[in-house]
Structure formats: C-alpha cells, structure tokens
Amino acid sequence: MPKSTKRKGTPSEQRNGHEVRSIDGLDFGHGDSEGPQQSAATLAASNEALQRLADIANFCKFSVTRDMAVVEEVYGTEMDRDMEIQRLNEALETLTHAKSDKMERVQRENEEFKAKEDALKLEKERYQKMQAELEARHEEAEAALEKDYERKLQEEKAKAMKQVKAKKAEIEVEIKQKFRDLKDTKEKLTAENNELKQQLTQAKKKLEEKKARFGRERQVLEQENKDLDLQLKQIKSEFPVERQSVQYYTERFKQISDAVRTVSSKYFQTLPERAINHPETVEDELNRLSSIFHPPPIWNSGISVFLRVMDAQHIISTSLCNYVWQPFLPESNIRENHQGVSHYLTKVSNALSATGGRKETVWRVLTLRGIDALGDYPTESSRQVDSCVQHILDTLQPLTVPSESSKLKQDLLTIVHEAAAVWTTARKDEDRILIDPSPPSNATSNANDTNNVIKWGSESVPASFEIPPTAKTVTTPIQKPLCIFPSISQRKSPDSETALVHQGSALFADSPVWSLALDEKQEQQELMEKAVLDARSKVYARRSSVPAGALASPTSPTTLTQLGGKGV
C-alpha cells in the first residue's frame, strides 16, 4: 500500500482552520432576523478573531516564500489546497469588512433618521402651537376691526347728518332769498309791462297812421309802375335789347354742334355707287366745288371715311357762319352796290368796343334796327334759310347717296332753323356774340384768350377707323387747318370782357391724318395707273378680234371693270 503523501497540518494551521470554521459557522442569517443592531454586535465580537486570522495568513504568506519550490515538489497538492483556503479566507475577510462598514453606515443612518424624526416632531409641535396663537390673534384682530368699523361708521353717519342739516338750512335760506328776488322781479316786470302796453298802444296808433299813408303812397306807386311798364314796353318795342346768360348760349350752340356731327356721321360714312365706280369724275367735281376736298375722301378706307365726315361738318358749319351767323348782314344777302358793308360795320363795332362803356351796344342796336327796317336781314322763315340748306346740298352732292337726299335736306333744315333762331336772340342781346371760323395753323399755336381758356380743340380720330399709331406728322404747303365747328364767345358790355361760349373744333395742319390721306391718294393713283396699263394691254391684245369703235375708252372705270380690272 503506497505511503500517503498527505501531510498533517501544523498546530498553528489547525488552529487557524478551527478559527476559520468558527467564523464560517457564524449565523448571519440569525443576525438578519434579529435586526441590524444585533448583526452589528455579532460582527463586533468576532472582530478580534478575524484580526488574528488575518495576521496568521500574512505570516504564513511571507514565511513560506523562501521554501516555495521545495514545498511545491513535495507537497504540491496540499499546497494548492492551502492556497485555495487562503484565497477564500482573504475573500471572507474582505466581505466581513464590507459588511461591517455597511452595518456601521446603516446604524449611523438609523440614528440620523431618528434624530431627524425627533426634530420634526418638535418642529411640528412648535408649528401647531404657533398656529393656535395666530388663530387666536386673528380672531382678536377681526373683533377689533369690526368694533373699529362700527365706531367709524357711527362717526361718519353723525358727520353726514350734521352736513345734511347744514346744507338744508343753507338751501332754505337761498330759496327764501330767490323767492324775494323773484317777487321783486315780478313787480318790476309788471311795471315795465304796463309801460310797454302804453307804448304799444301808441305804436299801434302811429302804425295805423303810417299804414293809411303807405296805402295812399302805394296807390300812387302802383299807378307810376303801370305808367313805367307802358313806357318800358314802348321802349323795348323801339329799342329791343335783351341779355341772355353764357349758359343759355352754351347749351344752344352745343345742341347745334352735336346735330351737325350726327348728320355728318349719319349720311357721309357710306359712299354713293357713282363715287365708287367713277372716282376720278367725282374727284374733279369735288375740287371744283371746294378746295377743302384735297386729298379727296372718295375711298372706303378708315382714313377716307374720317376725312369725308370732317369735310361734311366743315361745309355745314361754314355755311351757317356765312349765311346765318353774321353780325350785321350775310355777305350773300348784301346788294351789289353794298359789297363790303358788313365787314366795315364789323370794324366799326370792334373799334367802339375797344373804347369801353355802352357806346358799342347802343350803336349796334340802332344799326340793327336800321337794317331790319330796310328788310335786308333774313328771318328764320326767309329764303335765306333755304339758300343755306341748298348750298350745303349742292356742295356735298357728289358724296351723297341719292336715296338719302330728302332725309338729309330735312335734317339740314332743322339745324339751320335752330341756328337762325338762336342768332335772332343773339342779335338782340346787349352782349355781342362773336363767331370765329378760323382756327390757328396748328395745335401748338392754339393761343389762349385773356381768361386762359383754350378756344380751339383738336378733332380726335376715332379708334374704330384704325389709324396706325406710327403715322407721321407732315405739314405740306397746300394743307390748311380745317374748321369743324367755329369757336364762339361772348363780349360783355360795358367792360368788354370775353367769355368762351363754345370751344371750336378743328383738324389742324399738323395732324397725322393728312399725311395718311396723301399716302393713300398716291397708293390709289398707283393702283389706277397699274389698272390702266393692264387694261390697255388687254385692249391691244384683243384689238385684232374686236371691231373698231366697239370698246369704250380704255381709261374709264367701266372699261376697266369689263376687262377684268379691279375697281378702285
């Protein structure tokens, strides 16, 4: 049987092992059941044994270091076990120290908590005592405040009653004083009233006397007024002078201007067939009738329609000026041996107006009475109205649609009669009405009168005529400003101030309409020349197959149409 290699422990090791077992045998679980205080007492009792165990372990650790190699060879297994035991002992010692520290900390915390709890109890008791004292003080303060409030209320009540009594006494004194004053005032007013009654009686008496006197004077004045009315009627019959306001003439002349514009637009926007088929012939007729038809408005373009309407308004307006609106005598009505008399009389009137006062008015009225007595001035129903209408119809005949001639004549008669009626009133007016049918040369030279009122307005081109915005402003020597409707003003008497009655309208020479019309005329002439050349070429081509004299003139519009040329 092999010899056992297990060695017996030394007495110190056996003692240490016994102490370790004793330490291991400590009932920590029981200490936990008894509470933290009992566990701490048990650890404190074992502290000495644990300290000795630690000293022995340290001694053994250093004493065996030298012989470690020998011991490991002989006692390897036992040494390993001993080392494990030593490691466990060290771990136990560490745990024991940690638990001891924790128990001490817990004990200290318990003591601190208990001390805090005792302090809190003392603080609670102190606060409860203070609360009781405060509640008692609060009740005492409320009682004191209520008592003080009652006292002050009684004092204020007594003070108010005292003031009311004083105010009542003061008001009673004031009322008594006012009553005495009113009584005195009543007595005074009664005395004054009696005095006024006496004065009123005297005044009524005087008024009756004056009324009777005024009645007699009124009868005398009424008789004088009747005599003056008779004299005034006689004077008016002998010296017919009236005066109308500027507003009156403005409304009347505006109606005439609107009527002229309406008639022109109504009858002259459409060309007659003769002007369409024979433009050259119509152009020659227009040039013979009036110089204003240049360039001739005989095409169906927008610019031609616009010029045609403007020309018609010009013919109607200038005819009214020449036949009706003459200050003394229409030139067409003056006898052959009196040529230039109207112009001379106008110069005399202007010269007298320049001197101021009422001299011009008196002279003009007397002169008009003489003219009327001779029977040289036309009336509203005279042949002069018919002459004016006939002149307009003759001048515009090439541009008039034949089927509308009768209607046009009736509308023109209405306009001329209205113009003659307003002029009959103007001749009798103390303030002279001035007719100016001559606009300035261009829009920039449109001078203002003394009242800074523009006497002439530029005629605008309607957007419906589609006039190009890039049209040039060209003034040629043959162009003159075209009067669409005259400028009319009133010269006041006796201060000779001039007031604008109706602003004139004109198509000035610098209007782009003229350049567009000239361009259109040139374009139409080029088209005509081209059409003539084409017609002649066709005529020459067919001459051999057509008998002599079978064709009309190759330059006539009818021939051009027959040969397939396009009418211009």
Coordinates of C-alpha atoms in Angstrom, one line a residue:
M1 CA 0.0 0.0 0.0
P2 CA 1.6 3.2 -1.0
K3 CA 2.6 5.7 1.5
S4 CA 0.2 8.6 1.8
T5 CA 1.7 11.9 0.7
K6 CA -0.8 13.9 2.7
R7 CA 0.8 15.8 5.4
K8 CA -0.7 16.8 8.7
G9 CA -1.2 20.4 9.4
T10 CA 0.9 22.2 11.9
P11 CA -0.7 23.2 15.2
S12 CA -1.0 26.8 14.0
E13 CA -2.6 25.8 10.8
Q14 CA -5.0 23.6 12.7
R15 CA -5.8 26.5 15.0
N16 CA -6.4 28.7 12.1
G17 CA -8.6 26.2 10.4
H18 CA -10.6 25.9 13.6
E19 CA -11.0 29.7 13.7
V20 CA -12.0 29.8 10.1
R21 CA -14.6 27.2 10.7
S22 CA -15.7 29.1 13.7
I23 CA -16.0 32.2 11.5
D24 CA -17.8 30.3 8.8
G25 CA -20.1 28.9 11.4
L26 CA -21.4 32.4 12.3
D27 CA -25.1 32.7 12.0
F28 CA -25.5 35.8 9.8
G29 CA -29.0 34.8 8.9
H30 CA -30.0 34.9 12.5
G31 CA -28.5 38.3 12.8
D32 CA -30.5 39.4 9.9
S33 CA -33.7 38.1 11.6
E34 CA -32.8 40.0 14.8
G35 CA -32.3 43.2 13.0
P36 CA -29.4 45.4 12.1
Q37 CA -28.4 46.2 15.6
Q38 CA -27.9 42.5 16.7
S39 CA -25.9 41.8 13.4
A40 CA -23.6 44.7 14.2
A41 CA -23.0 43.4 17.7
T42 CA -22.1 39.9 16.5
L43 CA -19.6 41.3 13.9
A44 CA -18.0 43.4 16.6
A45 CA -17.5 40.4 18.9
S46 CA -15.8 38.4 16.1
N47 CA -13.6 41.2 15.1
E48 CA -10.7 40.1 17.2
A49 CA -10.7 36.5 15.9
L50 CA -10.8 37.8 12.3
Q51 CA -7.9 40.1 13.0
R52 CA -5.8 37.2 14.3
L53 CA -6.7 35.1 11.3
A54 CA -5.5 37.9 9.0
D55 CA -2.2 38.1 10.9
I56 CA -1.6 34.4 10.7
A57 CA -2.4 34.4 6.9
N58 CA 0.1 37.2 6.4
F59 CA 2.8 35.5 8.4
C60 CA 2.3 32.3 6.5
K61 CA 2.4 34.1 3.2
F62 CA 5.8 35.6 3.9
S63 CA 7.4 32.6 5.8
V64 CA 6.8 30.1 3.1
T65 CA 8.0 32.2 0.2
R66 CA 11.6 31.0 0.5
D67 CA 10.9 27.3 0.5
M68 CA 8.1 27.5 -2.1
A69 CA 10.0 25.5 -4.7
V70 CA 10.8 22.6 -2.2
V71 CA 7.3 22.6 -0.8
E72 CA 5.8 22.5 -4.2
E73 CA 7.8 19.4 -5.2
V74 CA 6.9 17.5 -2.0
Y75 CA 3.5 18.9 -1.1
G76 CA 2.1 20.2 -4.4
T77 CA -1.4 19.1 -3.9
E78 CA -1.7 20.1 -0.3
M79 CA -0.2 23.5 -1.1
D80 CA -2.8 24.1 -3.8
R81 CA -5.5 23.3 -1.3
D82 CA -3.9 25.5 1.3
M83 CA -3.6 28.3 -1.2
E84 CA -7.3 27.9 -2.1
I85 CA -8.1 28.1 1.6
Q86 CA -6.0 31.2 1.9
R87 CA -7.8 32.8 -1.0
L88 CA -11.1 32.0 0.4
N89 CA -10.1 33.4 3.8
E90 CA -9.0 36.6 2.2
A91 CA -12.3 36.9 0.3
L92 CA -14.1 36.2 3.6
E93 CA -12.1 38.9 5.3
T94 CA -13.0 41.4 2.6
L95 CA -16.7 40.6 2.8
T96 CA -16.6 40.7 6.5
H97 CA -15.0 44.2 6.4
A98 CA -17.5 45.4 3.8
K99 CA -20.5 44.1 5.8
S100 CA -19.1 45.6 8.9
D101 CA -18.8 49.0 7.1
K102 CA -22.3 48.7 5.7
M103 CA -23.7 47.8 9.1
E104 CA -22.0 50.8 10.7
R105 CA -23.3 53.1 7.9
V106 CA -26.8 51.7 8.3
Q107 CA -26.6 52.2 12.0
R108 CA -25.5 55.8 11.6
E109 CA -28.3 56.5 9.1
N110 CA -30.8 55.0 11.5
E111 CA -29.5 57.2 14.2
E112 CA -29.7 60.3 11.9
F113 CA -33.2 59.4 10.8
K114 CA -34.3 59.0 14.4
A115 CA -32.7 62.3 15.3
K116 CA -34.5 64.0 12.3
E117 CA -37.7 62.4 13.3
D118 CA -37.4 63.7 16.8
A119 CA -36.6 67.2 15.4
L120 CA -39.6 67.1 13.1
K121 CA -41.8 66.1 15.9
L122 CA -40.5 69.1 18.0
E123 CA -40.9 71.4 14.9
K124 CA -44.5 70.1 14.3
E125 CA -45.4 70.8 17.9
R126 CA -43.9 74.2 17.7
Y127 CA -45.8 75.0 14.4
Q128 CA -49.1 73.7 15.9
K129 CA -48.5 76.0 18.9
M130 CA -47.8 78.9 16.6
Q131 CA -50.9 78.2 14.5
A132 CA -53.1 78.2 17.6
E133 CA -51.6 81.5 18.7
L134 CA -52.1 83.0 15.2
E135 CA -55.7 81.9 15.1
A136 CA -56.3 83.4 18.5
R137 CA -54.7 86.7 17.3
H138 CA -56.7 86.6 14.1
E139 CA -59.9 86.3 15.9
E140 CA -58.9 89.1 18.2
A141 CA -57.9 91.3 15.2
E142 CA -61.2 90.7 13.5
A143 CA -63.1 91.5 16.5
A144 CA -61.1 94.7 16.9
L145 CA -61.6 95.7 13.2
E146 CA -65.3 95.1 13.4
K147 CA -65.5 97.2 16.5
D148 CA -63.4 100.0 14.9
Y149 CA -65.6 99.8 11.7
E150 CA -68.8 100.2 13.7
R151 CA -67.3 103.1 15.5
K152 CA -66.1 104.9 12.3
L153 CA -69.5 104.2 10.7
Q154 CA -71.3 105.9 13.5
E155 CA -68.9 108.8 13.3
E156 CA -69.4 109.2 9.5
K157 CA -73.1 108.9 9.9
A158 CA -73.2 111.6 12.6
K159 CA -70.9 113.8 10.4
A160 CA -73.1 113.3 7.3
M161 CA -76.3 114.1 9.3
K162 CA -74.6 117.3 10.5
Q163 CA -73.7 118.3 6.9
V164 CA -77.2 117.5 5.6
K165 CA -78.7 119.7 8.3
A166 CA -76.3 122.5 7.5
K167 CA -76.9 122.1 3.7
K168 CA -80.7 122.0 4.3
A169 CA -80.5 125.2 6.3
E170 CA -78.4 126.9 3.6
I171 CA -80.8 125.8 0.8
E172 CA -83.8 127.1 2.8
V173 CA -82.0 130.5 3.1
E174 CA -81.2 130.5 -0.6
I175 CA -84.7 129.6 -1.6
K176 CA -86.1 132.3 0.6
Q177 CA -83.7 134.8 -1.0
K178 CA -84.6 133.7 -4.5
F179 CA -88.3 134.0 -3.7
R180 CA -87.8 137.5 -2.5
D181 CA -85.8 138.3 -5.7
L182 CA -88.4 136.8 -7.9
K183 CA -91.1 138.8 -6.2
D184 CA -89.1 142.0 -6.7
T185 CA -88.5 141.0 -10.4
K186 CA -92.2 140.3 -10.9
E187 CA -93.1 143.7 -9.6
K188 CA -90.5 145.3 -11.8
L189 CA -91.6 143.4 -14.9
T190 CA -95.3 144.2 -14.2
A191 CA -94.4 147.8 -14.1
E192 CA -92.4 147.5 -17.4
N193 CA -95.2 145.5 -19.0
N194 CA -97.7 148.2 -18.2
E195 CA -95.3 150.8 -19.7
L196 CA -94.8 148.6 -22.8
K197 CA -98.6 148.3 -23.2
Q198 CA -98.9 152.0 -23.2
Q199 CA -96.0 152.3 -25.7
L200 CA -97.7 149.5 -27.8
T201 CA -100.9 151.4 -27.8
Q202 CA -99.2 154.5 -29.0
A203 CA -97.2 152.5 -31.6
K204 CA -100.4 150.9 -33.0
K205 CA -101.9 154.3 -33.3
K206 CA -98.8 155.5 -35.2
L207 CA -98.8 152.3 -37.3
E208 CA -102.3 152.8 -38.3
E209 CA -101.5 156.3 -39.4
K210 CA -98.4 155.1 -41.4
K211 CA -100.4 152.3 -42.9
A212 CA -103.0 154.7 -44.1
R213 CA -100.3 157.0 -45.5
F214 CA -98.5 154.0 -47.1
G215 CA -101.7 152.8 -48.7
R216 CA -102.1 156.2 -50.3
E217 CA -98.5 156.1 -51.4
R218 CA -98.8 152.5 -52.7
Q219 CA -101.7 153.5 -54.9
V220 CA -99.6 156.3 -56.3
L221 CA -96.6 154.0 -56.8
E222 CA -98.8 151.3 -58.5
Q223 CA -100.0 153.9 -60.9
E224 CA -96.5 155.0 -61.5
N225 CA -95.4 151.4 -62.1
K226 CA -98.1 150.9 -64.6
D227 CA -97.0 154.1 -66.4
L228 CA -93.4 152.8 -66.3
D229 CA -94.4 149.4 -67.6
L230 CA -96.2 151.1 -70.5
Q231 CA -93.1 153.2 -71.1
L232 CA -90.8 150.1 -70.9
K233 CA -92.9 148.2 -73.4
Q234 CA -92.8 151.1 -75.7
I235 CA -89.0 151.5 -75.2
K236 CA -88.5 147.7 -75.8
S237 CA -90.5 147.9 -78.9
E238 CA -88.4 150.8 -80.1
F239 CA -85.1 149.6 -78.6
P240 CA -85.2 145.8 -78.4
V241 CA -82.2 144.9 -76.2
E242 CA -82.1 141.7 -74.1
R243 CA -79.5 139.8 -72.3
Q244 CA -79.0 136.0 -72.0
S245 CA -76.5 134.1 -69.9
V246 CA -73.4 132.4 -71.2
Q247 CA -75.0 129.1 -70.1
Y248 CA -78.0 129.7 -72.3
Y249 CA -75.9 130.2 -75.4
T250 CA -73.6 127.3 -74.4
E251 CA -76.5 124.9 -74.4
R252 CA -78.0 126.2 -77.7
F253 CA -74.7 126.1 -79.6
K254 CA -73.8 122.7 -78.2
Q255 CA -77.1 121.3 -79.5
I256 CA -76.3 122.7 -83.0
S257 CA -72.7 121.3 -82.9
D258 CA -74.0 117.9 -81.8
A259 CA -76.6 117.9 -84.6
V260 CA -74.0 118.8 -87.2
R261 CA -71.8 116.0 -86.0
T262 CA -74.7 113.5 -86.0
V263 CA -75.9 114.4 -89.5
S264 CA -72.4 114.2 -91.0
S265 CA -71.7 110.8 -89.5
K266 CA -75.2 109.5 -90.5
Y267 CA -75.1 110.4 -94.2
F268 CA -71.5 110.6 -95.2
Q269 CA -69.8 107.4 -93.9
T270 CA -71.1 105.5 -96.9
L271 CA -70.0 106.4 -100.5
P272 CA -72.6 106.5 -103.3
E273 CA -72.1 104.0 -106.1
R274 CA -71.2 106.7 -108.5
A275 CA -68.2 107.7 -106.4
I276 CA -67.1 104.1 -106.2
N277 CA -67.5 103.4 -110.0
H278 CA -66.2 106.8 -111.2
P279 CA -63.7 108.1 -108.6
E280 CA -61.9 110.4 -111.0
T281 CA -65.1 112.2 -112.1
V282 CA -66.2 112.7 -108.5
E283 CA -62.8 113.9 -107.5
D284 CA -62.9 116.6 -110.3
E285 CA -66.4 117.7 -109.2
L286 CA -65.3 118.0 -105.6
N287 CA -62.3 120.1 -106.5
R288 CA -64.5 122.5 -108.5
L289 CA -67.0 122.8 -105.6
S290 CA -64.5 123.4 -102.8
S291 CA -60.8 123.4 -102.2
I292 CA -61.1 121.5 -98.9
F293 CA -61.6 118.2 -100.8
H294 CA -57.9 117.7 -101.0
P295 CA -56.9 114.9 -100.7
P296 CA -60.3 113.6 -102.0
P297 CA -62.2 111.4 -99.4
I298 CA -63.6 109.1 -102.0
W299 CA -62.3 105.7 -100.8
N300 CA -63.7 103.1 -98.4
S301 CA -60.7 103.1 -96.0
G302 CA -60.9 104.3 -92.5
I303 CA -58.9 107.5 -93.1
S304 CA -61.1 108.4 -96.1
V305 CA -64.3 107.9 -94.1
F306 CA -62.9 110.1 -91.3
L307 CA -61.9 112.9 -93.7
R308 CA -65.3 112.7 -95.5
V309 CA -67.2 113.2 -92.2
M310 CA -64.9 116.0 -91.2
D311 CA -65.4 117.7 -94.6
A312 CA -69.1 117.4 -94.3
Q313 CA -69.1 119.1 -90.8
H314 CA -66.9 121.8 -92.2
I315 CA -69.2 122.6 -95.1
I316 CA -72.3 122.7 -92.8
S317 CA -70.5 124.9 -90.1
T318 CA -69.0 127.4 -92.6
S319 CA -72.4 127.6 -94.4
L320 CA -74.0 128.6 -91.1
C321 CA -71.3 131.2 -90.5
N322 CA -71.7 132.7 -94.0
Y323 CA -75.5 132.5 -94.4
V324 CA -76.8 132.9 -90.8
W325 CA -74.2 133.9 -88.1
Q326 CA -73.2 137.3 -89.5
P327 CA -73.1 140.2 -87.0
F328 CA -74.9 142.6 -89.4
L329 CA -75.6 141.2 -92.9
P330 CA -74.8 137.9 -94.6
E331 CA -72.5 138.5 -97.5
S332 CA -74.7 136.5 -99.8
N333 CA -77.7 138.9 -98.9
I334 CA -75.9 142.2 -99.5
R335 CA -77.0 144.1 -102.5
E336 CA -74.4 144.6 -105.3
N337 CA -73.9 148.2 -104.5
H338 CA -73.3 147.4 -100.8
Q339 CA -70.5 144.9 -101.1
G340 CA -68.1 145.1 -98.1
V341 CA -70.6 146.9 -95.9
S342 CA -70.9 144.1 -93.4
H343 CA -67.1 143.9 -93.0
Y344 CA -67.0 147.7 -92.5
L345 CA -69.7 147.6 -89.9
T346 CA -67.9 144.9 -88.0
K347 CA -64.7 147.0 -87.9
V348 CA -66.8 149.9 -86.5
S349 CA -68.3 147.7 -83.8
N350 CA -64.8 146.4 -82.8
A351 CA -63.5 150.0 -82.6
L352 CA -66.4 151.1 -80.4
S353 CA -65.9 148.0 -78.1
A354 CA -62.3 148.9 -77.6
T355 CA -63.3 152.3 -76.2
G356 CA -65.4 150.6 -73.4
G357 CA -68.7 151.6 -72.0
R358 CA -72.1 151.1 -73.6
K359 CA -71.4 153.0 -76.8
E360 CA -70.9 149.9 -79.0
T361 CA -74.2 148.4 -77.6
V362 CA -76.2 151.5 -78.4
W363 CA -74.7 151.9 -81.8
R364 CA -75.1 148.2 -82.7
V365 CA -78.8 148.1 -81.6
L366 CA -79.6 151.3 -83.6
T367 CA -77.7 149.9 -86.6
L368 CA -79.6 146.6 -86.5
R369 CA -82.9 148.5 -86.2
G370 CA -82.0 150.3 -89.4
I371 CA -81.0 147.1 -91.2
D372 CA -84.2 145.4 -90.1
A373 CA -86.2 148.4 -91.2
L374 CA -84.7 148.1 -94.7
G375 CA -85.7 144.4 -94.7
D376 CA -82.2 143.3 -95.6
Y377 CA -81.7 140.8 -92.8
P378 CA -83.1 137.3 -93.3
T379 CA -85.5 135.8 -90.7
E380 CA -85.9 132.3 -89.6
S381 CA -88.6 131.6 -92.2
S382 CA -87.0 133.6 -95.1
R383 CA -85.5 132.3 -98.3
Q384 CA -82.0 132.7 -96.7
V385 CA -82.5 129.5 -94.7
D386 CA -83.4 127.7 -97.9
S387 CA -80.4 129.2 -99.6
C388 CA -78.1 127.9 -96.8
V389 CA -79.5 124.4 -97.0
Q390 CA -79.3 124.4 -100.8
H391 CA -75.7 125.5 -100.7
I392 CA -74.8 122.6 -98.4
L393 CA -76.7 120.1 -100.5
D394 CA -75.0 121.3 -103.7
T395 CA -71.5 121.2 -102.2
L396 CA -71.9 117.7 -100.7
Q397 CA -74.0 116.3 -103.6
P398 CA -71.1 114.1 -105.1
L399 CA -70.7 112.4 -101.7
T400 CA -74.5 112.0 -101.0
V401 CA -76.3 108.8 -101.5
P402 CA -79.3 109.8 -103.8
S403 CA -81.9 107.8 -101.8
E404 CA -81.0 109.7 -98.7
S405 CA -81.1 113.3 -100.2
S406 CA -84.6 114.1 -99.0
K407 CA -83.9 112.9 -95.4
L408 CA -80.6 114.9 -95.4
K409 CA -82.4 118.0 -96.5
Q410 CA -85.0 117.8 -93.7
D411 CA -82.3 117.3 -91.1
L412 CA -80.3 120.3 -92.5
L413 CA -83.4 122.4 -92.4
T414 CA -83.9 121.6 -88.7
I415 CA -80.2 122.6 -88.0
V416 CA -80.4 125.8 -90.0
H417 CA -83.7 126.9 -88.4
E418 CA -82.3 126.3 -84.9
A419 CA -79.1 128.3 -85.9
A420 CA -81.3 131.2 -87.2
A421 CA -83.5 131.1 -84.0
V422 CA -80.5 131.3 -81.6
W423 CA -78.9 134.1 -83.8
T424 CA -82.1 136.1 -83.7
T425 CA -81.8 136.1 -79.9
A426 CA -78.1 136.9 -80.1
R427 CA -78.7 140.0 -82.3
K428 CA -81.0 141.5 -79.7
D429 CA -78.6 140.7 -76.8
E430 CA -76.8 143.6 -75.1
D431 CA -73.6 141.4 -75.1
R432 CA -72.3 140.7 -78.5
I433 CA -71.8 137.0 -79.6
L434 CA -68.6 136.5 -81.6
I435 CA -68.2 133.7 -84.2
D436 CA -64.7 132.7 -85.1
P437 CA -64.5 130.2 -88.0
S438 CA -60.7 130.5 -88.4
P439 CA -58.6 128.1 -86.3
P440 CA -54.8 128.6 -85.8
S441 CA -52.4 127.0 -88.1
N442 CA -51.5 124.1 -85.8
A443 CA -52.3 122.7 -82.3
T444 CA -49.2 124.2 -80.7
S445 CA -50.1 127.7 -81.7
N446 CA -53.6 127.3 -80.3
A447 CA -53.5 130.5 -78.2
N448 CA -55.5 131.0 -75.0
D449 CA -57.7 134.0 -74.5
T450 CA -57.4 136.6 -71.7
N451 CA -59.1 134.2 -69.3
N452 CA -56.7 131.3 -70.0
V453 CA -59.4 129.3 -71.8
I454 CA -58.4 127.3 -74.8
K455 CA -60.7 128.4 -77.7
W456 CA -59.9 125.5 -80.0
G457 CA -59.8 121.8 -79.5
S458 CA -58.2 119.3 -81.8
E459 CA -60.5 116.8 -83.5
S460 CA -59.6 113.3 -82.4
V461 CA -59.6 110.3 -84.7
P462 CA -62.0 107.5 -83.6
A463 CA -60.3 104.2 -82.8
S464 CA -62.7 102.4 -85.0
F465 CA -61.1 103.9 -88.1
E466 CA -57.9 102.0 -87.3
I467 CA -55.5 104.9 -87.9
P468 CA -51.9 103.5 -87.5
P469 CA -50.1 104.9 -84.4
T470 CA -46.9 105.3 -86.4
A471 CA -48.5 107.9 -88.7
K472 CA -46.1 110.8 -89.4
T473 CA -46.9 114.5 -88.7
V474 CA -46.3 116.2 -92.0
T475 CA -47.4 119.7 -92.9
T476 CA -47.4 120.5 -96.6
P477 CA -47.9 124.0 -98.1
I478 CA -51.3 123.0 -99.5
Q479 CA -52.7 122.0 -96.2
K480 CA -54.7 124.4 -94.0
P481 CA -56.4 123.9 -90.7
L482 CA -59.9 122.6 -91.3
C483 CA -62.7 124.2 -89.1
I484 CA -65.1 121.5 -88.0
F485 CA -67.2 123.9 -85.8
P486 CA -66.4 127.6 -85.1
S487 CA -65.2 128.9 -81.7
I488 CA -68.0 131.1 -80.1
S489 CA -67.5 133.6 -77.4
Q490 CA -69.5 136.5 -75.7
R491 CA -68.2 140.0 -75.3
K492 CA -69.6 141.5 -72.1
S493 CA -70.9 145.1 -72.0
P494 CA -69.8 147.6 -70.8
D495 CA -66.4 146.1 -69.5
S496 CA -65.7 144.3 -72.9
E497 CA -64.6 141.1 -71.1
T498 CA -64.8 138.0 -73.3
A499 CA -66.3 134.7 -72.1
L500 CA -66.0 131.4 -74.0
V501 CA -69.4 130.1 -75.0
H502 CA -68.4 127.0 -77.1
Q503 CA -65.0 125.7 -77.8
G504 CA -64.3 125.3 -81.5
S505 CA -63.0 122.1 -83.0
A506 CA -60.6 121.8 -85.9
L507 CA -58.4 119.4 -87.8
F508 CA -55.1 121.1 -87.6
A509 CA -52.5 121.1 -90.4
D510 CA -50.0 119.1 -88.3
S511 CA -52.5 116.2 -87.8
P512 CA -51.1 112.8 -89.0
V513 CA -54.4 112.3 -90.8
W514 CA -53.2 114.5 -93.7
S515 CA -50.0 112.5 -94.3
L516 CA -52.0 109.2 -94.2
A517 CA -54.6 110.6 -96.7
L518 CA -51.8 111.8 -99.1
D519 CA -50.2 108.4 -98.9
E520 CA -53.5 106.7 -99.6
K521 CA -54.1 109.0 -102.6
Q522 CA -50.7 108.2 -104.0
E523 CA -51.3 104.5 -103.5
Q524 CA -54.7 104.7 -105.2
Q525 CA -53.1 106.6 -108.1
E526 CA -50.5 103.9 -108.5
L527 CA -53.2 101.2 -108.4
M528 CA -55.2 103.2 -111.0
E529 CA -52.2 103.6 -113.3
K530 CA -51.4 99.9 -113.0
A531 CA -55.0 99.0 -113.8
V532 CA -54.9 101.3 -116.8
L533 CA -51.8 99.7 -118.1
D534 CA -53.3 96.2 -117.6
A535 CA -56.4 97.3 -119.4
R536 CA -54.5 98.8 -122.3
S537 CA -52.5 95.6 -122.6
K538 CA -55.7 93.5 -122.8
V539 CA -57.2 96.0 -125.3
Y540 CA -54.2 95.8 -127.6
A541 CA -54.2 92.0 -127.3
R542 CA -57.9 91.9 -128.4
R543 CA -57.8 94.8 -130.9
S544 CA -57.4 92.5 -133.9
S545 CA -60.6 90.5 -133.0
V546 CA -62.8 93.4 -131.9
P547 CA -64.4 95.8 -134.5
A548 CA -63.4 99.4 -134.4
G549 CA -65.4 101.6 -132.0
A550 CA -66.8 98.6 -130.1
L551 CA -64.9 99.4 -127.0
A552 CA -65.2 102.4 -124.7
S553 CA -62.2 104.5 -123.6
P554 CA -59.6 102.1 -122.1
T555 CA -59.0 104.5 -119.3
S556 CA -62.6 104.7 -118.0
P557 CA -63.5 102.7 -114.8
T558 CA -66.4 101.0 -116.7
T559 CA -63.9 99.6 -119.4
L560 CA -61.5 98.5 -116.6
T561 CA -64.3 96.6 -115.0
Q562 CA -65.4 94.9 -118.2
L563 CA -61.9 93.9 -119.0
G564 CA -61.5 92.2 -115.6
G565 CA -59.7 95.1 -113.9
K566 CA -60.4 95.6 -110.2
G567 CA -62.3 98.8 -109.3
V568 CA -60.5 101.2 -107.1

